[in-house]
Short mmCIF file of C-alpha atoms and ligand atoms in Angstrom, two decimals:
data_model
loop_
_atom_site.label_atom_id
_atom_site.label_comp_id
_atom_site.label_asym_id
_atom_site.label_seq_id
_atom_site.Cartn_x
_atom_site.Cartn_y
_atom_site.Cartn_z
CA SER J 42 30.22 1.59 -4.97
CA ARG J 43 26.99 2.62 -3.03
CA LEU J 44 25.74 4.94 -5.85
CA LEU J 45 26.59 2.15 -8.23
CA THR J 46 24.22 -0.10 -5.82
CA ARG J 47 21.41 2.44 -5.39
CA ARG J 48 21.99 3.01 -9.59
CA PHE J 49 21.42 -1.03 -9.96
CA PHE J 50 18.82 -0.83 -7.41
CA CYS J 51 16.81 1.45 -9.20
CA ALA J 52 17.46 0.03 -12.78
CA ARG J 53 16.63 -3.17 -11.23
CA ARG J 54 13.05 -1.67 -10.09
CA ARG J 55 12.09 0.02 -13.40
CA ASN J 56 12.77 -3.51 -14.86
CA ILE J 57 10.21 -5.15 -13.15
CA LEU J 58 7.37 -3.00 -12.81
CA GLU J 59 4.72 -5.22 -14.16
CA ILE J 60 1.03 -4.41 -15.31
CA PHE J 61 -1.93 -6.66 -14.86
CA ASN J 62 -5.15 -5.57 -16.92
CA THR J 63 -7.27 -8.59 -15.98
CA VAL J 64 -8.62 -10.10 -12.81
CA LYS J 65 -7.07 -13.36 -13.57
CA ASP J 66 -3.45 -12.45 -14.25
CA MET J 67 -3.79 -10.31 -11.10
CA GLN J 68 -4.94 -13.42 -8.89
CA ASP J 69 -2.65 -15.69 -10.42
CA LYS J 70 0.26 -13.51 -9.51
CA ALA J 71 -1.05 -12.77 -5.95
CA ASN J 72 -1.34 -16.57 -5.64
CA ARG J 73 2.15 -16.98 -6.58
CA LEU J 74 3.58 -14.56 -4.40
CA ARG J 75 1.64 -15.96 -1.40
CA GLU J 76 2.81 -19.35 -2.11
CA GLN J 77 6.21 -17.81 -2.12
CA GLY J 78 5.69 -16.61 1.28
CA LYS J 79 5.67 -12.87 0.09
CA ARG J 80 3.78 -10.38 2.25
CA ILE J 81 1.87 -8.28 -0.42
CA ALA J 82 1.11 -4.32 0.24
CA PHE J 83 -1.50 -2.87 -1.63
CA VAL J 84 -2.30 1.01 -2.32
CA PRO J 85 -5.78 1.23 -4.31
CA THR J 86 -6.01 4.53 -6.16
CA MET J 87 -8.09 6.37 -8.92
CA GLY J 88 -4.76 7.50 -10.76
CA TYR J 89 -3.70 11.04 -11.74
CA PHE J 90 -1.02 10.83 -9.02
CA HIS J 91 0.03 13.69 -6.85
CA GLU J 92 2.65 13.47 -3.76
CA GLY J 93 -0.05 12.47 -1.55
CA HIS J 94 -0.73 9.20 -3.82
CA LEU J 95 3.00 8.85 -4.04
CA ASP J 96 3.64 8.80 0.04
CA LEU J 97 1.00 6.22 0.22
CA MET J 98 3.06 4.24 -2.23
CA ARG J 99 6.13 5.13 -0.15
CA GLU J 100 4.65 3.85 2.98
CA GLY J 101 3.19 0.62 1.21
CA ARG J 102 6.98 -0.14 -0.04
CA LYS J 103 7.96 -0.28 3.49
CA ARG J 104 5.24 -2.25 4.55
CA GLY J 105 5.46 -5.51 1.94
CA ASP J 106 7.63 -7.39 -0.30
CA TYR J 107 5.80 -6.80 -3.54
CA LEU J 108 3.86 -3.67 -3.77
CA VAL J 109 0.70 -3.69 -5.95
CA ILE J 110 -1.37 -0.44 -6.78
CA SER J 111 -4.61 -0.60 -8.58
CA ILE J 112 -5.82 2.36 -10.60
CA PHE J 113 -9.54 2.48 -11.45
CA VAL J 114 -11.90 5.29 -11.64
CA ASN J 115 -14.60 3.40 -10.08
CA PRO J 116 -17.87 4.27 -11.58
CA THR J 117 -20.07 3.04 -8.98
CA GLN J 118 -18.78 5.18 -6.48
CA PHE J 119 -19.64 8.39 -8.48
CA GLY J 120 -22.88 9.78 -8.30
CA PRO J 121 -25.05 10.57 -11.71
CA ALA J 122 -24.21 14.30 -11.39
CA GLU J 123 -21.11 13.90 -9.97
CA ASP J 124 -17.62 14.24 -12.28
CA LEU J 125 -17.11 10.01 -13.45
CA ASP J 126 -16.69 11.35 -17.02
CA LYS J 127 -14.16 14.08 -16.77
CA TYR J 128 -12.23 12.74 -13.60
CA PRO J 129 -8.57 13.59 -14.57
CA ARG J 130 -6.74 10.64 -16.18
CA ASP J 131 -3.02 10.12 -17.44
CA PHE J 132 -2.23 6.12 -17.13
CA GLU J 133 1.61 7.02 -18.98
CA ARG J 134 2.16 9.71 -16.31
CA ASP J 135 1.15 7.74 -13.38
CA ARG J 136 3.24 4.62 -14.70
CA THR J 137 6.30 6.62 -14.44
CA LEU J 138 5.90 7.90 -11.17
CA ALA J 139 4.84 4.59 -9.85
CA GLU J 140 8.03 3.02 -11.27
CA GLU J 141 10.24 5.65 -9.52
CA VAL J 142 8.98 5.30 -6.04
CA GLY J 143 9.40 1.58 -6.61
CA VAL J 144 6.04 -0.03 -7.27
CA ASP J 145 6.20 -3.51 -8.63
CA ALA J 146 2.83 -3.96 -10.10
CA ILE J 147 -0.02 -1.87 -11.40
CA PHE J 148 -3.52 -3.86 -11.49
CA PHE J 149 -4.99 -1.68 -14.33
CA PRO J 150 -8.47 -3.40 -15.23
CA ASP J 151 -11.34 -1.65 -17.61
CA ASN J 152 -14.96 -1.19 -16.23
CA GLU J 153 -16.22 -4.54 -18.10
CA GLY J 154 -13.62 -6.61 -16.14
CA MET J 155 -14.85 -5.44 -12.83
CA TYR J 156 -18.48 -4.88 -13.46
CA PRO J 157 -19.09 -7.63 -16.14
CA PRO J 158 -22.63 -7.90 -17.47
CA ARG J 159 -25.41 -8.90 -14.90
CA TYR J 160 -23.36 -7.90 -12.09
CA GLN J 161 -25.55 -7.42 -8.77
CA THR J 162 -23.58 -7.59 -5.90
CA TYR J 163 -22.84 -4.83 -3.31
CA VAL J 164 -21.26 -4.07 0.09
CA ASP J 165 -23.19 -1.79 2.39
CA VAL J 166 -21.20 -0.26 5.55
CA GLU J 167 -24.45 1.00 7.45
CA GLY J 168 -23.19 3.22 10.53
CA VAL J 169 -20.30 5.31 9.86
CA THR J 170 -21.69 5.64 6.00
CA LYS J 171 -24.64 7.70 7.37
CA ASN J 172 -23.19 11.55 7.92
CA LEU J 173 -20.72 13.43 6.25
CA CYS J 174 -20.06 12.43 2.79
CA GLY J 175 -22.35 9.14 2.76
CA ALA J 176 -25.40 11.83 3.60
CA ALA J 177 -23.95 14.45 0.71
CA ARG J 178 -22.90 11.83 -1.72
CA GLN J 179 -25.77 9.05 -1.73
CA GLY J 180 -24.47 5.34 -2.83
CA HIS J 181 -20.79 6.77 -2.56
CA PHE J 182 -19.57 4.38 0.11
CA ARG J 183 -21.52 1.67 -1.11
CA GLY J 184 -19.29 1.88 -4.22
CA VAL J 185 -16.05 2.33 -2.42
CA ALA J 186 -16.79 -0.69 0.03
CA THR J 187 -17.84 -2.67 -3.23
CA VAL J 188 -14.93 -1.88 -5.48
CA CYS J 189 -12.44 -2.33 -2.35
CA THR J 190 -13.85 -5.68 -1.60
CA LYS J 191 -13.41 -6.93 -5.08
CA LEU J 192 -10.05 -5.28 -5.18
CA PHE J 193 -8.91 -6.99 -1.75
CA ASN J 194 -10.39 -10.26 -3.32
CA ILE J 195 -8.04 -9.86 -6.63
CA VAL J 196 -4.96 -8.45 -5.27
CA LYS J 197 -5.13 -10.45 -1.85
CA PRO J 198 -2.84 -8.02 -0.11
CA HIS J 199 -1.94 -8.66 3.59
CA VAL J 200 -1.58 -4.75 4.33
CA THR J 201 -3.29 -1.91 2.38
CA VAL J 202 -2.61 1.80 2.94
CA PHE J 203 -5.35 4.85 2.82
CA GLY J 204 -4.99 8.37 3.31
CA LYS J 205 -6.45 10.08 6.17
CA LYS J 206 -7.95 12.77 3.91
CA ASP J 207 -10.55 10.44 3.04
CA PHE J 208 -11.17 10.18 7.10
CA GLN J 209 -14.50 8.64 6.47
CA GLN J 210 -13.37 6.44 3.50
CA LEU J 211 -10.57 5.20 5.98
CA VAL J 212 -13.20 4.88 8.83
CA THR J 213 -15.30 2.57 6.51
CA ILE J 214 -12.83 0.64 5.28
CA ARG J 215 -11.57 -0.43 8.67
CA THR J 216 -15.11 -1.22 9.60
CA MET J 217 -15.73 -3.44 6.63
CA ILE J 218 -12.76 -5.34 7.49
CA ARG J 219 -13.39 -5.63 10.83
CA ASP J 220 -17.25 -6.71 10.09
CA LEU J 221 -16.34 -9.07 7.20
CA ASN J 222 -13.14 -10.72 8.78
CA MET J 223 -10.96 -9.49 6.37
CA ASP J 224 -7.50 -10.80 7.24
CA ILE J 225 -5.61 -7.23 6.12
CA ASP J 226 -3.81 -4.57 8.11
CA VAL J 227 -4.80 -1.24 7.32
CA ILE J 228 -2.57 1.90 7.47
CA GLY J 229 -3.87 5.04 7.86
CA MET J 230 -1.30 7.91 6.69
CA PRO J 231 -1.71 11.58 7.14
CA THR J 232 -2.77 13.98 4.86
CA THR J 233 0.08 15.42 2.37
CA ARG J 234 -0.29 19.04 2.10
CA GLU J 235 0.97 21.52 -0.74
CA HIS J 236 3.29 24.00 0.82
CA ASP J 237 0.79 26.59 1.81
CA GLY J 238 -1.44 23.93 3.49
CA LEU J 239 -3.90 23.14 0.86
CA ALA J 240 -4.73 18.83 0.90
CA MET J 241 -3.36 17.71 -2.21
CA SER J 242 -5.96 16.13 -4.21
CA SER J 243 -6.45 15.02 -8.15
CA ARG J 244 -9.48 17.76 -8.00
CA ASN J 245 -7.01 20.67 -7.41
CA VAL J 246 -6.52 20.51 -11.31
CA TYR J 247 -10.18 22.04 -11.66
CA LEU J 248 -9.31 25.18 -9.58
CA SER J 249 -8.75 28.71 -11.17
CA GLU J 250 -6.02 30.94 -9.70
CA GLU J 251 -8.78 32.78 -7.81
CA GLU J 252 -10.37 29.39 -6.54
CA ARG J 253 -7.16 28.33 -5.41
CA GLU J 254 -6.76 30.94 -3.12
CA SER J 255 -10.29 30.36 -1.60
CA ALA J 256 -9.64 26.72 -1.24
CA LEU J 257 -6.88 27.60 1.10
CA SER J 258 -10.01 28.57 3.57
CA LEU J 259 -10.49 24.91 4.43
CA SER J 260 -6.66 24.34 5.72
CA ARG J 261 -6.91 27.56 7.25
CA SER J 262 -10.12 27.29 9.04
CA LEU J 263 -8.97 23.86 10.52
CA PHE J 264 -5.83 25.40 11.75
CA LEU J 265 -8.32 27.95 13.67
CA ALA J 266 -10.33 24.95 15.03
CA LYS J 267 -7.19 23.25 15.93
CA LYS J 268 -6.19 26.61 17.78
CA MET J 269 -9.62 26.97 19.58
CA PHE J 270 -9.44 23.47 20.94
CA GLU J 271 -5.87 23.99 22.18
CA ALA J 272 -6.89 27.27 23.93
CA GLY J 273 -9.64 25.12 25.80
CA GLU J 274 -12.80 25.79 23.87
CA THR J 275 -14.58 22.41 23.83
CA ASP J 276 -18.11 23.52 22.51
CA ALA J 277 -18.52 22.13 18.85
CA GLY J 278 -21.11 24.73 18.10
CA LYS J 279 -18.90 27.45 19.01
CA VAL J 280 -15.98 26.05 16.97
CA LEU J 281 -18.10 25.54 13.65
CA ALA J 282 -19.66 29.23 13.75
CA GLU J 283 -16.13 30.38 13.59
CA VAL J 284 -14.94 28.09 11.13
CA THR J 285 -18.04 28.76 9.16
CA ARG J 286 -17.48 32.78 9.05
CA TYR J 287 -13.82 32.01 8.18
CA ILE J 288 -14.69 29.67 4.85
CA GLU J 289 -17.39 32.19 4.11
CA SER J 290 -15.30 35.30 4.33
CA TYR J 291 -13.70 33.58 0.94
CA PRO J 292 -14.80 34.84 -2.49
CA HIS J 293 -16.49 31.50 -4.44
CA THR J 294 -16.69 28.99 -1.09
CA ARG J 295 -20.15 27.32 -0.39
CA ILE J 296 -19.95 25.16 2.32
CA ASP J 297 -21.78 21.70 2.13
CA TYR J 298 -21.03 20.61 5.59
CA ALA J 299 -18.69 21.43 8.21
CA LYS J 300 -18.88 18.95 11.54
CA ILE J 301 -17.43 17.85 14.37
CA SER J 302 -17.71 14.12 14.50
CA CYS J 303 -16.68 11.14 16.70
CA VAL J 304 -13.62 9.44 15.10
CA ASP J 305 -15.02 5.69 15.59
CA THR J 306 -19.01 6.36 14.58
CA ILE J 307 -18.68 9.46 12.41
CA GLU J 308 -21.78 10.64 14.52
CA GLU J 309 -22.26 14.45 15.26
CA ALA J 310 -20.46 15.47 18.55
CA GLN J 311 -21.52 18.32 20.88
CA HIS J 312 -18.22 18.62 22.62
CA VAL J 313 -14.53 18.72 20.65
CA GLY J 314 -11.99 15.91 22.34
CA VAL J 315 -9.54 14.23 20.95
CA ASP J 316 -12.10 11.49 20.05
CA THR J 317 -13.41 13.78 17.63
CA PHE J 318 -12.59 15.58 14.19
CA ILE J 319 -13.71 18.29 12.16
CA ALA J 320 -14.53 17.56 8.91
CA LEU J 321 -15.23 19.92 5.82
CA ALA J 322 -17.02 19.54 2.60
CA VAL J 323 -16.75 22.93 0.33
CA LYS J 324 -17.61 23.68 -2.98
CA VAL J 325 -14.78 26.27 -4.46
CA GLY J 326 -16.51 27.41 -7.46
CA LYS J 327 -17.55 24.17 -9.34
CA THR J 328 -15.37 21.84 -7.39
CA ARG J 329 -15.87 20.08 -4.07
CA LEU J 330 -13.05 19.94 -1.52
CA ILE J 331 -12.86 18.16 1.54
CA ASP J 332 -10.55 18.23 4.27
CA ASN J 333 -10.22 17.25 8.25
CA HIS J 334 -8.58 17.48 11.39
CA VAL J 335 -8.41 15.10 14.20
CA PHE J 336 -8.36 16.95 17.25
CA GLY J 337 -4.84 16.31 19.24
CA GLU J 338 -2.92 15.29 15.98
CA VAL J 339 -1.02 17.41 14.01
CA LEU J 340 -1.86 19.63 11.44
CA ASP J 341 1.38 20.91 9.53
CA ILE J 342 0.45 24.29 8.10
CA PRO J 343 1.82 27.50 7.82
CA TYR J 344 0.00 30.23 10.22
CA PRO J 345 -3.23 31.48 8.74
CA GLU J 346 -3.36 35.24 7.84
CA GLY J 347 -5.91 37.05 9.99
CA ARG J 348 -9.30 37.70 8.19
O1 LIG Q 165 -9.83 6.91 -2.41
C1 LIG Q 165 -9.78 6.61 -3.69
O2 LIG Q 165 -8.95 6.97 -4.26
C2 LIG Q 165 -10.86 5.75 -4.04
O3 LIG Q 165 -11.96 6.09 -3.14
C3 LIG Q 165 -10.65 4.01 -3.76
C4 LIG Q 165 -10.38 3.89 -2.63
C5 LIG Q 165 -9.41 3.96 -4.84
C6 LIG Q 165 -11.66 3.34 -4.28
O4 LIG Q 165 -12.17 3.42 -5.48
#
């Protein structure tokens, strides 16, 4: 009878997945839920789901009575030379996966709905977006902060879940929520990795077989940094020199940045400590990958081969 209950539960979940395409429909639903005293959990995404997205949704499922996800490839966070047009998309596959993890609703707007003609308002989080991806991708975090503000105003969540893989994004969202007095709890979830340690990313599909091997240089070099720190090394320069040497020993890699920074301010740190993290952005072939490790936290990857 347990199995039957589970089947019924799953079937019931499948039946009630709702899709909202307009801002008004989503807001009306959110208002009704709030009137009923329901706690809304929200996971914003750009779609093309991998296990990492699903882990965020599973966490969201636990945190709220009603779980909304959004799928929107947000044009304002892509630079003119970036991969907006070729960003992978597959709504039907995403819908099935969302249904399987028990999502209640997908907010799936179009560009016009989110940025209608005469749109002119943007959110700029200043300090924490200056370095790392903020320096490398001008305007990126302005686009992220803007779309997340809009999504929060539309979905009206009590709690939202973000991945730590985009660590600077998580810090930016936390800072914005604090500064703008948004009444939303933010949960940061550990990076979901492939069996060999590669951080899951929608962009991994661009990698050729050889590039896929070189992409392992990111997680493996984070592991080396972690080991150096655990052995007592606190000189950020020395850790970064070793990480750089390691990544460059792989073909097809070009380091965009490799930096150790403070977890709160994202300012460069000279000393490694538990209030710092190492962040990498590396071009592997044409694909730009990022990864990071907060010193003192778990980094669950297989022991890297010597190189
Ligand atoms: O992390 C992402 O997928 C995006 O930056 C987000 C948070 C959905 C905003 O577009």
